[in-house]
CSV table of C-alpha atoms (C1' of nucleotides) in Angstrom, one decimal:
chain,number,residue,atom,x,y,z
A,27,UNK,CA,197.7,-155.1,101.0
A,28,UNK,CA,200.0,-155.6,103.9
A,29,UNK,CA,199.0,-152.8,106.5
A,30,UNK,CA,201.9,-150.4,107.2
A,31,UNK,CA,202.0,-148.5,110.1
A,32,UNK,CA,201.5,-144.5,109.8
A,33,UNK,CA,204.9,-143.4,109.9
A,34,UNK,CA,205.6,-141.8,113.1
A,35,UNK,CA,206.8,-137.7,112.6
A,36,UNK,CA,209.4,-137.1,115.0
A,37,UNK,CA,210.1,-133.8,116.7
A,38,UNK,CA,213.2,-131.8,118.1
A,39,UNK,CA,211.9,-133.2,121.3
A,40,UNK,CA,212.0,-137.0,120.6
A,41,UNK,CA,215.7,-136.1,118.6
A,42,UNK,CA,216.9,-134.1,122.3
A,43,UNK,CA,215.7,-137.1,124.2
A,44,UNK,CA,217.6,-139.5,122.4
A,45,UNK,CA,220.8,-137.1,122.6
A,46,UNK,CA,220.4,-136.6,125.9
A,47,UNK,CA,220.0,-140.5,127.1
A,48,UNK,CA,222.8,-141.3,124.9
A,49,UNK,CA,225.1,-138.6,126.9
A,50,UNK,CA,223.8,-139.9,130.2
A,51,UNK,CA,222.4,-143.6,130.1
A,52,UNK,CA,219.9,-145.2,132.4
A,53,UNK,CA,218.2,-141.8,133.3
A,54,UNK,CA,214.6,-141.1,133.8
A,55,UNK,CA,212.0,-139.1,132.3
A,56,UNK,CA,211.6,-136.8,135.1
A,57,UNK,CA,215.7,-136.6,135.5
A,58,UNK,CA,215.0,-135.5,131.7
A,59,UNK,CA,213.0,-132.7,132.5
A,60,UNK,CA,215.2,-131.1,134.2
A,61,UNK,CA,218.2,-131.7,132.2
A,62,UNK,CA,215.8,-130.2,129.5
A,63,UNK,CA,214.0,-127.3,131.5
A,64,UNK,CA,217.7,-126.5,133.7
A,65,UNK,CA,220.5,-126.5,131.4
A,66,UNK,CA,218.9,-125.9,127.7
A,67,UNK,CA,215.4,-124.0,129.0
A,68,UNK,CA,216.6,-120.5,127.7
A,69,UNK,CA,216.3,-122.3,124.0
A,70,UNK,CA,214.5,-124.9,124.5
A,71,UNK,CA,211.8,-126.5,127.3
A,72,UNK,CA,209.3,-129.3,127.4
A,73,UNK,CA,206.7,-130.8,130.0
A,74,UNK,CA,206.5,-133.9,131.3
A,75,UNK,CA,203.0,-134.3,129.6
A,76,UNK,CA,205.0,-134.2,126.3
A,77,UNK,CA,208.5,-136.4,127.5
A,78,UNK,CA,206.5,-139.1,128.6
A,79,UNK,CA,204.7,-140.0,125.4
A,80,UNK,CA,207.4,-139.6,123.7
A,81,UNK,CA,209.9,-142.0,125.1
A,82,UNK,CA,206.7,-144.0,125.0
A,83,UNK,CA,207.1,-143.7,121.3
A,84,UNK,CA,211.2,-144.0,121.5
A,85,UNK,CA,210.8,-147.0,123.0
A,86,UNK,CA,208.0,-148.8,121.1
A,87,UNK,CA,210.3,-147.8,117.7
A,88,UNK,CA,213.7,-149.6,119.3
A,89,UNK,CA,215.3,-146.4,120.0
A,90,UNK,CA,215.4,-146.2,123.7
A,91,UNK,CA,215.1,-149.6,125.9
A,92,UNK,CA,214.5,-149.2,129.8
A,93,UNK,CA,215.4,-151.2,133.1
A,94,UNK,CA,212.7,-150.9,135.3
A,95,UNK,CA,213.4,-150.2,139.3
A,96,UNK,CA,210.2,-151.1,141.3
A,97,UNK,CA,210.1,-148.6,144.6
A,98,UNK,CA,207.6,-149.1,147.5
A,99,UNK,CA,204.4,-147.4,147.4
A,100,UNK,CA,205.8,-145.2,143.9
A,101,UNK,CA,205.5,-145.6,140.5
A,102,UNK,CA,208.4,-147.8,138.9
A,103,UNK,CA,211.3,-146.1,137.7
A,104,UNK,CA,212.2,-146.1,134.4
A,105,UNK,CA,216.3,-145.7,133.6
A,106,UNK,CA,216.6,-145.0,129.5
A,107,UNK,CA,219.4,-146.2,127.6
A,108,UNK,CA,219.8,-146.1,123.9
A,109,UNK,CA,219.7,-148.7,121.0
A,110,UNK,CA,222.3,-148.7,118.3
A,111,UNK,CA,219.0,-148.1,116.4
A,112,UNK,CA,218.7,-145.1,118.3
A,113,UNK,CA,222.2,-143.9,117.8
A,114,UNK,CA,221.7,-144.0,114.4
A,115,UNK,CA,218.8,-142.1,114.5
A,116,UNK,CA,220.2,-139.4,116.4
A,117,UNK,CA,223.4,-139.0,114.4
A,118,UNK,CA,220.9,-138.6,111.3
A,119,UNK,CA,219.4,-135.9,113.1
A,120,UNK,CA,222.5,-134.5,114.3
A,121,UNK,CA,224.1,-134.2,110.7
A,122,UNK,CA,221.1,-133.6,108.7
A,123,UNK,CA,221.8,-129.6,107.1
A,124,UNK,CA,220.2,-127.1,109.3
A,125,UNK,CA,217.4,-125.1,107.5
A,126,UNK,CA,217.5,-121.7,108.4
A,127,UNK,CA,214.3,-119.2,108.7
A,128,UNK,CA,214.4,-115.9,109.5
A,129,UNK,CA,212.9,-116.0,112.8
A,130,UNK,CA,214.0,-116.4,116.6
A,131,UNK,CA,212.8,-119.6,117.1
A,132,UNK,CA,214.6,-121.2,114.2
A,133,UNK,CA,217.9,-119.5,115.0
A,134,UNK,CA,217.7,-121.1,118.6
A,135,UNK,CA,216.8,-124.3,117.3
A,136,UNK,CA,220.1,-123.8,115.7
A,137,UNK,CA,222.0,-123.3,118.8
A,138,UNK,CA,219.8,-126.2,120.3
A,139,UNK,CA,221.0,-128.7,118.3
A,140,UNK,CA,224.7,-127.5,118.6
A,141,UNK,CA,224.8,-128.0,122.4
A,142,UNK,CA,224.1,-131.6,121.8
A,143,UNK,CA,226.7,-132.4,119.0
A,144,UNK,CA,229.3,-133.2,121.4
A,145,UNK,CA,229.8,-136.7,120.8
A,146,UNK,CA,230.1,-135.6,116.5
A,147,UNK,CA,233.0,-135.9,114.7
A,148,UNK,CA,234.8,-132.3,114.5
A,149,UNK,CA,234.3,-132.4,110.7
A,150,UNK,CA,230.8,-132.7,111.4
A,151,UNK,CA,230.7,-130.4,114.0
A,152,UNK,CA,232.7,-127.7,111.5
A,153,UNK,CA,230.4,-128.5,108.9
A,154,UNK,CA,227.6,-127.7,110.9
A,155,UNK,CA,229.0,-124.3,112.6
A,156,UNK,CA,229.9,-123.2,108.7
A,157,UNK,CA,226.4,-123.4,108.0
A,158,UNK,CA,225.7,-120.8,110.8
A,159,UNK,CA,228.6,-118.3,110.1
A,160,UNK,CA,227.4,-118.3,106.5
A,161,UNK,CA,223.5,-117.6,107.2
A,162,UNK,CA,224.0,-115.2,110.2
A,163,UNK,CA,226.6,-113.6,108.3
A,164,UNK,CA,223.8,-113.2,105.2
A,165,UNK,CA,221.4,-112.1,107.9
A,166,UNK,CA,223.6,-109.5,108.8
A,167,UNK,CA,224.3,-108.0,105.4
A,168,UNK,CA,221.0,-108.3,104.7
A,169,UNK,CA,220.0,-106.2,107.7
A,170,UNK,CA,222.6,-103.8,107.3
A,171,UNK,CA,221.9,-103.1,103.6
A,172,UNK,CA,218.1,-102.2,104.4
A,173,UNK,CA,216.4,-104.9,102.8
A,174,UNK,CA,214.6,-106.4,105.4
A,175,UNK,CA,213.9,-105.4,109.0
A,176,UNK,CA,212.1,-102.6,110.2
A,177,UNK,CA,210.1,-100.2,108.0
A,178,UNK,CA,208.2,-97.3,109.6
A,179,UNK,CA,206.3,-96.1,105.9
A,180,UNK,CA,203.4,-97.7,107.7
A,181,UNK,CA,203.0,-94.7,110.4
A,182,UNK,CA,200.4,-92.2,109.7
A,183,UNK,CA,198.3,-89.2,111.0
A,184,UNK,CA,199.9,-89.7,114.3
A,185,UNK,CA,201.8,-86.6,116.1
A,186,UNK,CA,205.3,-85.4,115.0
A,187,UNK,CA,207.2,-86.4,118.5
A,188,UNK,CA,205.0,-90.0,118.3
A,189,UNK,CA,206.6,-90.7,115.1
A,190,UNK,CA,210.0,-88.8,116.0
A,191,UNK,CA,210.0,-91.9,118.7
A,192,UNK,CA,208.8,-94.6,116.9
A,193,UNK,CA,211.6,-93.8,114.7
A,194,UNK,CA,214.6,-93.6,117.2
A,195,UNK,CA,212.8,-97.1,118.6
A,196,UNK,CA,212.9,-98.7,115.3
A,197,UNK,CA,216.2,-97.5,114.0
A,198,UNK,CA,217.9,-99.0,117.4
A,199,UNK,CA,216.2,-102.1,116.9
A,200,UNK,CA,217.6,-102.4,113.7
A,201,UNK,CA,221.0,-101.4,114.7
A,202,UNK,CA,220.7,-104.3,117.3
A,203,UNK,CA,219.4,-107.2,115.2
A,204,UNK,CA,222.7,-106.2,112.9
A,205,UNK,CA,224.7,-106.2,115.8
A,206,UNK,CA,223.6,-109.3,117.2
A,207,UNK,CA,223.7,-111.4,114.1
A,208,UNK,CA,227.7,-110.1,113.6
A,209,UNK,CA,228.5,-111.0,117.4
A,210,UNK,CA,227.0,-114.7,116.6
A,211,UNK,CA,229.1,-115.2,113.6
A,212,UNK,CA,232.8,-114.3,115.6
A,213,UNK,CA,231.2,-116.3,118.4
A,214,UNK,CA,230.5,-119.1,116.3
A,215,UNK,CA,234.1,-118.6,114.9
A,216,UNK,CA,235.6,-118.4,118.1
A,217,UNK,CA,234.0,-121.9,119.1
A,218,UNK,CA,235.6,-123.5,116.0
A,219,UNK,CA,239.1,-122.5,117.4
A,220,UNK,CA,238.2,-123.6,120.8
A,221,UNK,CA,237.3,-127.3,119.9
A,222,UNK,CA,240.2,-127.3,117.5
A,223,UNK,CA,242.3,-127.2,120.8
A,224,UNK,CA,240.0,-130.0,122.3
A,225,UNK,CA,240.9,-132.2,119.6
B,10,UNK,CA,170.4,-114.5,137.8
B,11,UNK,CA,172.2,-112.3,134.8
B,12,UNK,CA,174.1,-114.0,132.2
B,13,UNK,CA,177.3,-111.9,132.0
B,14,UNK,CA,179.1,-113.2,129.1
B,15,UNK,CA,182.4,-114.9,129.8
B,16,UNK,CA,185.2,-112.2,130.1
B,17,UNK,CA,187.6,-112.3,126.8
B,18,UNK,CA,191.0,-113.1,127.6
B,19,UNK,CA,193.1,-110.6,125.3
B,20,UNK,CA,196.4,-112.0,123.9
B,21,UNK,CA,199.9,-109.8,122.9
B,22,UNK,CA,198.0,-110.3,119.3
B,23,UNK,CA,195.0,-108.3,120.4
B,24,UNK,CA,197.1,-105.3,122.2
B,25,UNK,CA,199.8,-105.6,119.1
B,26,UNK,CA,196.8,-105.2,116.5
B,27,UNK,CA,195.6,-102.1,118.8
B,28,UNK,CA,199.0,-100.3,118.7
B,29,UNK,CA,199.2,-100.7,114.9
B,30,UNK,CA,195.7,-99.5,114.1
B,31,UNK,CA,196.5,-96.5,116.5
B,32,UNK,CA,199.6,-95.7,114.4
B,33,UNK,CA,198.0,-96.0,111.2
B,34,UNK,CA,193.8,-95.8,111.2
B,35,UNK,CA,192.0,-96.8,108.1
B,36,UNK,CA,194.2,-100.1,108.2
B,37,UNK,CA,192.6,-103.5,106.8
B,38,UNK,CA,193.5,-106.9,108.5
B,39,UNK,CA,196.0,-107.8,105.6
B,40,UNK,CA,198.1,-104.8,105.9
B,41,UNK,CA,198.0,-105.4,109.1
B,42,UNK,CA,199.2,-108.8,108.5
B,43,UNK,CA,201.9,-107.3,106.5
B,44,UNK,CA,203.6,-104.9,108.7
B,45,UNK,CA,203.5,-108.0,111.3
B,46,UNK,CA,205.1,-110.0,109.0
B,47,UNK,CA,207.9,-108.1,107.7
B,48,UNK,CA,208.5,-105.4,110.1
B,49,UNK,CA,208.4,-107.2,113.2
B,50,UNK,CA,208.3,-110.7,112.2
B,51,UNK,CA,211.6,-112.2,113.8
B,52,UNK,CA,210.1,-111.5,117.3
B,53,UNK,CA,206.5,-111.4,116.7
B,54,UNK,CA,204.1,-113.1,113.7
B,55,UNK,CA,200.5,-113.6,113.0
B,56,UNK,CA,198.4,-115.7,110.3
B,57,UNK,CA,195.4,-114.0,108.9
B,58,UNK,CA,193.5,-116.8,110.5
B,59,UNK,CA,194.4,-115.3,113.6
B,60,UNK,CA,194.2,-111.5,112.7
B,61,UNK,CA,191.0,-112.2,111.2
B,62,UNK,CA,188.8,-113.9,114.5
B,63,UNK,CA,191.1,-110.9,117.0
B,64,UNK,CA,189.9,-108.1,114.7
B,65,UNK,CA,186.1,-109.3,115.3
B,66,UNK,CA,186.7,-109.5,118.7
B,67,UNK,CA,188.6,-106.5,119.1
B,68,UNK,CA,185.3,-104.5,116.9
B,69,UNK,CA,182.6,-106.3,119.4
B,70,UNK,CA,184.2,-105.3,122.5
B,71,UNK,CA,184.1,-101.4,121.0
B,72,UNK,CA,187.9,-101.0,120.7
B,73,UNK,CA,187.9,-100.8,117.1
B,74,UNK,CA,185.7,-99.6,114.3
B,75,UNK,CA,186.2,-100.2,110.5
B,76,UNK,CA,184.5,-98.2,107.0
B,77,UNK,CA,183.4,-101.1,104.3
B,78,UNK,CA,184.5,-99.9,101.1
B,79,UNK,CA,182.9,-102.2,98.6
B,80,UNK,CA,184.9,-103.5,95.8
B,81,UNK,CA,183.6,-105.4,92.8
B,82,UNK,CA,183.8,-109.3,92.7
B,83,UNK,CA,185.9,-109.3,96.1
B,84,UNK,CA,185.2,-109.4,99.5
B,85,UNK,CA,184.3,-106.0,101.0
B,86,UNK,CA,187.5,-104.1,102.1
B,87,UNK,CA,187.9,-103.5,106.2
B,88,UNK,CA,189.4,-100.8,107.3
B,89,UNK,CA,189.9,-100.1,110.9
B,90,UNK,CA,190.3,-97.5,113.3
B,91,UNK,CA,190.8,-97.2,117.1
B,92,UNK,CA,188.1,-96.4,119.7
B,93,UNK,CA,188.9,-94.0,122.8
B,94,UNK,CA,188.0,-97.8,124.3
B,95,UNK,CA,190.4,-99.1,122.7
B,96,UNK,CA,193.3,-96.3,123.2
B,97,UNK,CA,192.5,-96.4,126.7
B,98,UNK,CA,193.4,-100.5,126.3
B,99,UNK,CA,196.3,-100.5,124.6
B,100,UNK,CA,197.9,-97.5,126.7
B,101,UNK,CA,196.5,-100.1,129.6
B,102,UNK,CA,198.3,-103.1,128.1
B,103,UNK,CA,201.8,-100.9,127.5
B,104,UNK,CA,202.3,-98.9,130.9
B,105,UNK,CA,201.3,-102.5,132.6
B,106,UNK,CA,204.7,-103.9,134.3
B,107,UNK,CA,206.3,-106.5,132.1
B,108,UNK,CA,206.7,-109.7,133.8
B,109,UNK,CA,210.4,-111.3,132.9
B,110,UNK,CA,211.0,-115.2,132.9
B,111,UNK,CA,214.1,-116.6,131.5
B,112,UNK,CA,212.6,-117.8,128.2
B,113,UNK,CA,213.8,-116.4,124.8
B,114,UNK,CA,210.2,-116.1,124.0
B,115,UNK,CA,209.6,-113.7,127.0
B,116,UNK,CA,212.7,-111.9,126.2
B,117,UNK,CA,211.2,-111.0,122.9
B,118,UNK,CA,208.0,-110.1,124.4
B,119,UNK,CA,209.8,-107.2,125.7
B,120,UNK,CA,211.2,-105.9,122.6
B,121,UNK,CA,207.9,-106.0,120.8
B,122,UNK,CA,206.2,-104.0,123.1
B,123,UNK,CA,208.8,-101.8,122.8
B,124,UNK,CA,208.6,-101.1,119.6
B,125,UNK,CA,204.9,-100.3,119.8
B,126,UNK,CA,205.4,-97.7,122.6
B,127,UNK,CA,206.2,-94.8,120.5
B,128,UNK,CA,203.3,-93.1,121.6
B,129,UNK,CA,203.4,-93.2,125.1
B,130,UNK,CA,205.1,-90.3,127.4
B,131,UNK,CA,209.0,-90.3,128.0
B,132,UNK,CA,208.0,-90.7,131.3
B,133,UNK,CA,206.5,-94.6,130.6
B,134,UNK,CA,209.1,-95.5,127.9
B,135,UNK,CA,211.7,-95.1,130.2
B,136,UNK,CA,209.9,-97.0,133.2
B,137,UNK,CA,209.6,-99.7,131.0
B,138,UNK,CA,213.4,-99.3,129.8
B,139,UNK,CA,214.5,-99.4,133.2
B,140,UNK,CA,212.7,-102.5,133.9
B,141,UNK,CA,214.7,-104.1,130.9
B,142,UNK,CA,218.1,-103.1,132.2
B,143,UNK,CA,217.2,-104.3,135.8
B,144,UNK,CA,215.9,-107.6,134.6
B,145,UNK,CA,218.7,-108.4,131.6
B,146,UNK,CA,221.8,-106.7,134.2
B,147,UNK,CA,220.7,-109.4,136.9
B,148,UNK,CA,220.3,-112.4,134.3
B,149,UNK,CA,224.2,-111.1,132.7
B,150,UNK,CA,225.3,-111.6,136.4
B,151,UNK,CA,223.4,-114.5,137.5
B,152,UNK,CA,225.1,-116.5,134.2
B,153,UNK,CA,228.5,-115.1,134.9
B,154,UNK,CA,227.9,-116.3,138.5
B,155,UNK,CA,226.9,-119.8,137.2
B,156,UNK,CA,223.8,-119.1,139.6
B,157,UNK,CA,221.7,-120.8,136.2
B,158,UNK,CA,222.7,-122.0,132.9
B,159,UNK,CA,224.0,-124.5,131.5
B,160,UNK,CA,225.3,-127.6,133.8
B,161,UNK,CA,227.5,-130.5,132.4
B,162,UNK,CA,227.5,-133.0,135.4
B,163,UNK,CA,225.0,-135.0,133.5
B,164,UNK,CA,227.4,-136.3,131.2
B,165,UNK,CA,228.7,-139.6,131.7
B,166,UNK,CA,229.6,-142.8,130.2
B,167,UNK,CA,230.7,-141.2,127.3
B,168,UNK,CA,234.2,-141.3,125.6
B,169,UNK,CA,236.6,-138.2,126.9
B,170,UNK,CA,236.9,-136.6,123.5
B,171,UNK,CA,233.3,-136.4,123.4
B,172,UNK,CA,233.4,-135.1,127.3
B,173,UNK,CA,235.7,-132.3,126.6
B,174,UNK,CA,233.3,-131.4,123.3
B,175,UNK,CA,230.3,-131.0,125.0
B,176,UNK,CA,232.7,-128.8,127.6
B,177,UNK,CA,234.0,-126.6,125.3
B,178,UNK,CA,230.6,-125.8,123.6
B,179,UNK,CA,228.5,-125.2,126.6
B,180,UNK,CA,231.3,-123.0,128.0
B,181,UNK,CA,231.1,-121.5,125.2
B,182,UNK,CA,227.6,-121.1,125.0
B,183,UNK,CA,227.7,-119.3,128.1
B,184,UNK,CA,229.7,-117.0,127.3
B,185,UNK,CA,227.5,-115.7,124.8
B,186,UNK,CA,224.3,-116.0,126.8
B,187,UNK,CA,226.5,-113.6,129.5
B,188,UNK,CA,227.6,-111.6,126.6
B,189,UNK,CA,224.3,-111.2,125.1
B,190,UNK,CA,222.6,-110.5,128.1
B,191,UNK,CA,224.9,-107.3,128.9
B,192,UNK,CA,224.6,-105.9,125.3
B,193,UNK,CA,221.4,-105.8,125.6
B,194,UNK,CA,221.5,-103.6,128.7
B,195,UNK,CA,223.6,-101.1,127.0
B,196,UNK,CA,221.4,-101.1,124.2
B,197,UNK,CA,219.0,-100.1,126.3
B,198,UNK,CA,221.2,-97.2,128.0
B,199,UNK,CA,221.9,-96.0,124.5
B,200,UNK,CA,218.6,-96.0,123.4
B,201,UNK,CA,217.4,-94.1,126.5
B,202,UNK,CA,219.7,-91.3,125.6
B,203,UNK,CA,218.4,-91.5,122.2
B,204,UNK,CA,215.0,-90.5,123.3
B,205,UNK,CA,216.2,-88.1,125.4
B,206,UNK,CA,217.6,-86.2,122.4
B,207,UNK,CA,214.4,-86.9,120.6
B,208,UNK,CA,212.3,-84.9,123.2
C,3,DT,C1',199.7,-127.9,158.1
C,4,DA,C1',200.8,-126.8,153.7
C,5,DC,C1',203.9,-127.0,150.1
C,6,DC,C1',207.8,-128.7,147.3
C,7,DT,C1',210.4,-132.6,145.2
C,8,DC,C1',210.3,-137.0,143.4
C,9,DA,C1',208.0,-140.1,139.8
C,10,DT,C1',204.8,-141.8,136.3
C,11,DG,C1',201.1,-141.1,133.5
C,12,DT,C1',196.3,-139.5,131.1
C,13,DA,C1',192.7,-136.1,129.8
C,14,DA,C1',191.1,-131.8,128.5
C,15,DA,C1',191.6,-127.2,127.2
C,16,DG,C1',193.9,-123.7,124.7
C,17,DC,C1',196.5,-121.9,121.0
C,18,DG,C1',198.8,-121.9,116.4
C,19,DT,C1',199.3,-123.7,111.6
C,20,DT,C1',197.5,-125.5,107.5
C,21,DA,C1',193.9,-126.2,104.4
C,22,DC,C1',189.7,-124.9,102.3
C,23,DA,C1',186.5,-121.5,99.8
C,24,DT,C1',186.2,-117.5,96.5
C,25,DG,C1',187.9,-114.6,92.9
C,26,DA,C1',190.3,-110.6,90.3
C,27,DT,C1',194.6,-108.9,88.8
C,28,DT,C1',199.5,-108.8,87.9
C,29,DC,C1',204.1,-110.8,87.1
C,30,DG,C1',207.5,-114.0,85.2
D,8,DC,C1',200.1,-120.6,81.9
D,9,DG,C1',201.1,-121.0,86.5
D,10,DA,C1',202.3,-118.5,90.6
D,11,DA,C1',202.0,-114.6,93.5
D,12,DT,C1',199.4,-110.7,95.5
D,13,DC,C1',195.4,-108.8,97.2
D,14,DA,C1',191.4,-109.6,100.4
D,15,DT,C1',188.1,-111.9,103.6
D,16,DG,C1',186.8,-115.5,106.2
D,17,DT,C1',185.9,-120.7,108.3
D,18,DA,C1',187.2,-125.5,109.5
D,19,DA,C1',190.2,-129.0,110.7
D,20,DC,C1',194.3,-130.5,112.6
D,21,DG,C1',198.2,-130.7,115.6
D,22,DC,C1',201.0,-129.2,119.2
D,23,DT,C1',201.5,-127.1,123.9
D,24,DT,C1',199.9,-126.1,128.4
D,25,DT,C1',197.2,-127.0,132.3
D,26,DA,C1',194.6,-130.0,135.1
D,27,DC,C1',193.8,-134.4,137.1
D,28,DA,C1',195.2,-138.9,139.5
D,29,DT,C1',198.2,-141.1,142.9
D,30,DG,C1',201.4,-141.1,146.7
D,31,DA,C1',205.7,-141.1,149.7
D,32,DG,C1',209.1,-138.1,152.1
D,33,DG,C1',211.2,-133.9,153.4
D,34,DT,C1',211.0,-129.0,154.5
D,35,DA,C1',209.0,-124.3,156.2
DNA sequence: TACCTCATGTAAAGCGTTACATGATTCG
DNA sequence: CGAATCATGTAACGCTTTACATGAGGTA
């Protein structure tokens, strides 16, 4: 029985990496970082504990291939570029539908993965900015209508002006989230007609 | 030489746990899982098989009590009620400065705690609201500055189409991050007045 | 002199998620 | 008849963060 190797589960990080090295060739991990922790950090951040092993990974599964640049008394540097392989990969990734959860981290995975779609086709890119118009727009209703969100039933033998707070608190929270979620579906809108004009 | 026992580090868990119980004693570590969950699960969530080790924790340390109520064939039914210890803790944990990093995570932080500070004097609340409008007024203007953010110099070797797509979305992007960063201060304004009609 | 940046990497500790164990009742 | 809800808890797994190891050069 021929011995297959466990198949490797890739992560946003290893699909950011490769998106990354593709928009910037022969760059380093540590160049990475920053990239990662600088420009994207508000959504999305990594250490170099993680990046290293996986390029390691990248790069033992033909993604990424690496020239290496000897320097005195320092480790070697290691300049990334990717594979067609890799490309592939990413693009996969890249058009693969979004699954949206009702939580924060998921929405800014969302936006995560739309900074890097640059080098998409605009159909694509559409495609993938309808999905996001369509849940955040759902979100909202949903929000708005009272059918999820903040319930205060749960508030008991506590003083009048407590709850009176807890209330206003709440109830602006709410308001927030619904306003939010409507101010990301006419921004998302908004970028459509901007990279129409690109194109 | 006395064997003091190594000092329990308390998480947000522990002090969001305390707050609930505090708003509604005789509570048992599902519900509690519950209101988590649905009311304030797009910034915050727990599994039971975190709720369940914090709530032992939380009853050795003296913070917590709970009544058994034994029900036939199940497990014995928990429910829990606060401690003057444990007031005195989460008051401790609520009043304590907030300490802002630009992370989305952190940013959420902030609005949990909020939501759990119902019970705490106008006085506090608004403390820790103007805390929130000095940190989120100087992040608005540190983006619009283009202080931080998001960077495109990176980019290279790529085809100009491409280029001008990853342009137009990270402008974009940043726009929003500026934009979202300034609602949220005058959703804390508006929210201060809110209490102030409350009182 | 002490610290930060550059640059690569491994090891351990900490935290969060999934799976397991048990079992009655209710809903579709 | 299977799935979900209620209800408590432990164990294993996996991912994330911090610490360690090495070392040059620049800055305060």
């Amino acid at each position: 029985m021929a011995q297959r190797a466990k198949a490797t589960r890739y992560h946003d990080l290893d699909y950011v990496l490769l998106a990354l090295i593709q928009a910037h060739p022969k760059i380093s991990g540590y160049q990475l970082r920053g990239i990662i922790n600088e420009s994207t950090g508000y959504f999305f951040h990594a250490h170099l504990s993680q990046i290293y092993p996986s390029l390691k990974q990248l790069t033992a599964d033909g993604f990424i291939v690496f020239d290496e640049v000897a320097r005195e008394g320092k480790p070697d540097l290691k300049l990334y570029s990717i594979t067609p392989a890799g490309t592939e990969a990413v693009h996969g990734w890249l058009v693969k539908p979004f699954e949206f959860k009702a939580t924060r981290e998921n929405e800014d995975s969302y936006f995560m993965k739309l900074i890097l779609m640059g080098s998409l086709e605009l159909e694509e890119i559409e495609t993938y900015i309808d999905s996001g118009i369509e849940a955040f727009g759902t979100r909202a209703r949903r929000l708005a209508a009272g059918d999820l969100g903040l319930e205060l039933d749960f508030i008991s033998d506590i003083d009048q002006l407590a709850y009176q707070r807890f209330h206003a608190i709440w109830n602006h929270e709410l308001d927030f989230m619904v306003h939010e979620a409507k101010a990301r579906v006419s921004w998302l809108k908004s970028l459509k007609k901007s990279l129409r004009g690109v194109s």
